[in-house]
Amino acid sequence: MKGIIKKIDRINFGLMSPEQIREMSVVKIERPDTYDEDGYPIESGLMDSRLGVIDPSLKCRTCGEKGGECQGHFGMIELARPVIHVGFGDDIHKILRSTCTECGRVLLDDDEIEEFTEKMEELQEAGESVEDLVKDVYKICKDKKTKEVCPHCGAEQEDIKIVKPIDIIEVRKQYDENGELMTEEDGTPLTEDYDLTASEVREKLQRIPDEDAYVLGVNPEVARPEWMVLTVLPVPPVTVRPSITLDTGERSEDDLTHKLVDILRINQRLIENMDAGAPQLIVEDLWKLLQYHVTTYFDNEASGVPPARHRSGRPLKTLAQRLKGKEGRFRSNLSGKRVNFSARTVISPDPNISINEVGVPEMIAKEVTVPTYVNEWNIEELKEAILNGPNVHPGANYVKKTINGKEMKVRVLDDNRELVVENLEYGDVVMRHLKDGDIVLFNRQPSLHRMSMMAHEVRVLPYKTFRLNLCVCPPYNADFDGDEMNMHVFQTDESRAEAKSLMRVQEHILSPRFGGPIIGAIHDHISGAYLLTRDGFTVREDDAFQMIRKSHLLNNEYVDKKHLKRKNRDWTGKELFSLLLPDDLNMNYKAEICRKCETCLKEDCQYDAFVVIKDGQLTHGAIDEAAYGSFSGKILDTIVKEYGPSRAKEFLDRSTDLAICGIMKTGITTGTNDEEIPEEAIEVIDAHLDKAEQEVDKLIATYEEGLLQPLPGRSAEETLEMRIVQVLGEARDTAGEIAEGYLTMGKQSQDDSYDYVMAVENHSVVMARTGARASMLNLTQITACVGQQAVRGGRIERGYINRTLPHFKKGELGAKAKGFVHSSYKSGLDPIEFFFHAMGGREGLVDTAVRTSRSGYMQRRLVSALEDLKLTADGSIRNTADTIIQFRYGEDGTDPTRSVGGKVIDMDDLFTEVLGDDADALLRLDSRDVGEDYGSREKDEMEYFEEENSDYESETEYESE
Amino acid sequence: MAFNILNHSAVPKHEILSDDEIEEIFADVDYDISQLPKIKVNDPVSKAIGAEEGQVLKITRKSETAGIFVTYRLVSGENNQK
């Protein structure tokens, strides 16, 4: 790399004058050819070797450098006739509209010009934008253009129109033979459109004096208005448009070269025709063609211009297309770059690794390396790595040495290993393989929040997938249906240290989006913990110790040995789970399985839904989603906030281990049997639905008789519709409730504790009630009744004229005719129901697709707007100009991560802490919203969308390749 | 007969600060008044309370997070949005 030669003081934007283009050009291109038969560049052709070379074996005829060294030189094409530059069509139109048709002066009087010039100079000095003033000038002039004469020469004005992107049209007033203005009957002047040629436009622009150009917003020193009309076209160097040699030996040219060939061909023909004195019509046609080619050369997606196409029919990628959009130079190559020391592969789950670990395939570990400085303490280890070489796992790929101030990179090969080891000395850098314990960055797109990129510890594992703990699926929004993730290896100690303190998984258990845990137990962890900790579940002591051992609770720094003594009796699940809890933990809350009874029996809850933890002992209540699930885990939330991230990490790792042990002890299974209800229940449900349908028919009858009382502010039709929807909604809900009465986890009697435990026989219900997966709504839709299908937020209306399907009478309003599904998924839908269900399902799919793209774009705009705001030491939010955006962050100066469900403090916690047991009277357990609000609401919404779509089993995996 | 926007429930309380008040409030801060957020002179509220360019408005409004929140805005001319 060359050193810094010059420092940039400022950048000036302007237009290139024809002289500048000619000056910087090294060759005038005249021939529309590239190479001759022998494959040599043709002199003054588009590949002229004075434009620079790509082939390293050739020398540039301008600078003498080899290919690769020479950055290329511009050439030029002298256009036979001037051509308008597409990028400036609008500006030309605005300028011409603000200036006199005859003399080219701006349509302001001398005083106004002076006033505006002064104001602009002031603003320029202050470094502020003159945009608004320029707009004002345009507004004033535009008005004068149609109504007044030129204040300078007194000429009548003709208005100027533009047909996008480049046709400038003069609207000429018509005069009769006496020189009288011709008018329409209503007095408006008669006009005729006249297409201005590029030459005429250029002449008009040329007439504008420098002083006038300044008030029009054009600085004549760097951009004369007429330079917007091209007379000479710069030809970019070949390095910008390299030709590709195909495997067949055929040469394939860049799109830009193709376009330049077109321009040159037409240009030559235009010159020949003009020299031969061809008729005006032919010259004009060729001129228009030249304009078209130059236009598409700059922008092949200009509106109103048919895009130039390749022989295959593919539109050409010209200058604007190279820069624009997601795949353009800015977004794809400058804002985002591809990097080294990164890896991407499919992910799969591994419940046996910690949440802050990632399983890295050995294959990848051998490819991406960590630069390690050789020192006294690691030299032996590194020597061994070098001896292992690049192909054996804890090996090394390169060694970097500095000899006489020159850096040398030596590749570790089979035959030089011994030599490299011999010469290894302190201060050398060994590029050693990734090994267990290294810190890496792990990421899944779309990276919507900071938890999408976290630092993990490496675990080198066999096979070819990245392995991750299931608890980190929610923050990454990952599943294992083929998802891929990226890994980046830190290359400096600074970055590694920073990541270790800021980006590790345990630092992100709490989400800044709501003050609760986003990393937590999911699915089987939850059902497992419930099955283990429900009332009456016991294991034999030796089994208990086996579980303790398997979930790494022996010799665990956080588990006191005193809890691990023999009890000489069976252990309860609650005792096992209590091992995980800190000894001074005290809390109580309502579990997910809570049925929200009218009066809460608290400790005596018959569903075991009131959780009490006293001095680290789980005395009442079962563990479920509300305890340590992602988005809502209260115990987890308390542990992170009170005991810190490391303790929480350990709790999560161990508790999920234990839950898996629990689920393996009891076993879990599900099938359609779980959604079975007795025949008599089905009869009750059917009777109920029939009754609802009769009610709907009754409503319709009242409506048809004109006796339906409309609700305030509604028409009779709307009232009827609302009533029907309400009746059917209630009918489905009651059907669901009836079914729910039969869908229990098991026998509810506590008389015989052994039976009670073993009575857990419906695992679908266990999963739904504990919040592990699915919901009671899902289950009742399977067993009882699917319910009303909706499109566009109402009953189904579309289809045939005045009816949804030809099976119905025109204007029929009944339940069945508008998409009510009586059947359950298990009993099966009839064809009509199936069709309506498909309609509703399709709308859901379309909505999701629209929503993802729209919210993605909104996110992008928000990020661009907020990315450079920062929190300063005084608590205010400032932008880069150091002006204040918000006097106090979030107005309350609170970090939402450390808030309690978005609130600054939780009074209940405070009472408990200060008053201990006496606080019970003050606690508002019912209205308590610790971590519940945002997190669970969000999860509900997510599940709601899933429900809508999961009917279709088409996971719309959004992979942005 | 003109509607008084200041009485509208969605318009928070705006007060013009005196020079003394400005000095007191912004005595201990590391920014100057020109760095405050701006409000245009021709903003309906500025017009309603008769604020002039260069004055500072104290805005007291309800806040979802902080209960009551006080901000300040510098009254500025038309061409100084930045």
mmCIF file of C-alpha atoms in Angstrom, chain B residues 3-75:
data_model
loop_
_atom_site.group_PDB
_atom_site.id
_atom_site.type_symbol
_atom_site.label_atom_id
_atom_site.label_comp_id
_atom_site.label_asym_id
_atom_site.label_seq_id
_atom_site.Cartn_x
_atom_site.Cartn_y
_atom_site.Cartn_z
ATOM 1 C CA PHE B 3 -60.099 28.253 17.145
ATOM 2 C CA ASN B 4 -57.506 28.438 19.893
ATOM 3 C CA ILE B 5 -55.190 25.539 19.225
ATOM 4 C CA LEU B 6 -53.569 25.918 22.622
ATOM 5 C CA ASN B 7 -56.701 24.548 24.216
ATOM 6 C CA HIS B 8 -56.606 21.386 22.141
ATOM 7 C CA SER B 9 -55.921 18.289 24.198
ATOM 8 C CA ALA B 10 -53.126 17.129 21.892
ATOM 9 C CA VAL B 11 -51.190 20.405 22.118
ATOM 10 C CA PRO B 12 -48.823 20.427 25.121
ATOM 11 C CA LYS B 13 -48.038 23.478 27.180
ATOM 12 C CA HIS B 14 -45.631 25.911 25.479
ATOM 13 C CA GLU B 15 -44.062 28.766 27.376
ATOM 14 C CA ILE B 16 -41.631 31.441 26.220
ATOM 15 C CA LEU B 17 -38.567 31.549 28.473
ATOM 16 C CA SER B 18 -37.161 34.848 29.651
ATOM 17 C CA ASP B 19 -33.437 35.549 29.241
ATOM 18 C CA ASP B 20 -32.888 34.966 32.963
ATOM 19 C CA GLU B 21 -34.623 31.623 32.823
ATOM 20 C CA ILE B 22 -32.556 30.598 29.803
ATOM 21 C CA GLU B 23 -29.369 31.467 31.627
ATOM 22 C CA GLU B 24 -30.430 29.498 34.670
ATOM 23 C CA ILE B 25 -31.603 26.398 32.844
ATOM 24 C CA PHE B 26 -28.684 26.181 30.437
ATOM 25 C CA ALA B 27 -25.980 27.207 32.904
ATOM 26 C CA ASP B 28 -24.621 23.737 33.572
ATOM 27 C CA VAL B 29 -24.808 22.128 30.155
ATOM 28 C CA ASP B 30 -22.084 21.498 27.629
ATOM 29 C CA TYR B 31 -24.098 22.662 24.635
ATOM 30 C CA ASP B 32 -25.325 26.058 23.595
ATOM 31 C CA ILE B 33 -28.766 27.204 22.650
ATOM 32 C CA SER B 34 -28.162 26.833 18.939
ATOM 33 C CA GLN B 35 -27.906 23.077 19.455
ATOM 34 C CA LEU B 36 -31.431 22.781 20.810
ATOM 35 C CA PRO B 37 -34.173 21.238 18.698
ATOM 36 C CA LYS B 38 -35.920 23.866 16.584
ATOM 37 C CA ILE B 39 -39.458 25.050 16.165
ATOM 38 C CA LYS B 40 -40.382 27.301 13.257
ATOM 39 C CA VAL B 41 -41.548 30.869 13.878
ATOM 40 C CA ASN B 42 -44.460 30.141 11.612
ATOM 41 C CA ASP B 43 -45.380 26.960 13.452
ATOM 42 C CA PRO B 44 -49.023 27.306 14.502
ATOM 43 C CA VAL B 45 -48.059 27.134 18.181
ATOM 44 C CA SER B 46 -45.265 29.729 17.829
ATOM 45 C CA LYS B 47 -47.729 32.037 16.161
ATOM 46 C CA ALA B 48 -50.392 31.423 18.772
ATOM 47 C CA ILE B 49 -48.159 32.352 21.704
ATOM 48 C CA GLY B 50 -46.374 35.066 19.754
ATOM 49 C CA ALA B 51 -42.869 33.643 19.896
ATOM 50 C CA GLU B 52 -40.085 35.397 18.036
ATOM 51 C CA GLU B 53 -36.986 34.087 16.338
ATOM 52 C CA GLY B 54 -34.182 33.387 18.833
ATOM 53 C CA GLN B 55 -36.450 32.795 21.807
ATOM 54 C CA VAL B 56 -36.535 29.462 23.603
ATOM 55 C CA LEU B 57 -39.807 27.640 24.288
ATOM 56 C CA LYS B 58 -40.295 25.359 27.267
ATOM 57 C CA ILE B 59 -42.617 22.523 26.363
ATOM 58 C CA THR B 60 -44.185 20.497 29.146
ATOM 59 C CA ARG B 61 -45.974 17.404 27.956
ATOM 60 C CA LYS B 62 -47.263 14.068 29.099
ATOM 61 C CA SER B 63 -44.895 11.193 28.564
ATOM 62 C CA GLU B 64 -45.690 7.515 28.435
ATOM 63 C CA THR B 65 -42.438 6.632 30.162
ATOM 64 C CA ALA B 66 -41.644 9.569 32.416
ATOM 65 C CA GLY B 67 -45.089 10.885 33.340
ATOM 66 C CA ILE B 68 -44.309 14.522 32.668
ATOM 67 C CA PHE B 69 -41.431 15.529 30.438
ATOM 68 C CA VAL B 70 -39.952 18.939 29.769
ATOM 69 C CA THR B 71 -38.183 19.820 26.532
ATOM 70 C CA TYR B 72 -36.904 23.036 25.064
ATOM 71 C CA ARG B 73 -37.028 24.274 21.516
ATOM 72 C CA LEU B 74 -35.314 27.202 19.865
ATOM 73 C CA VAL B 75 -37.603 29.339 17.731
#
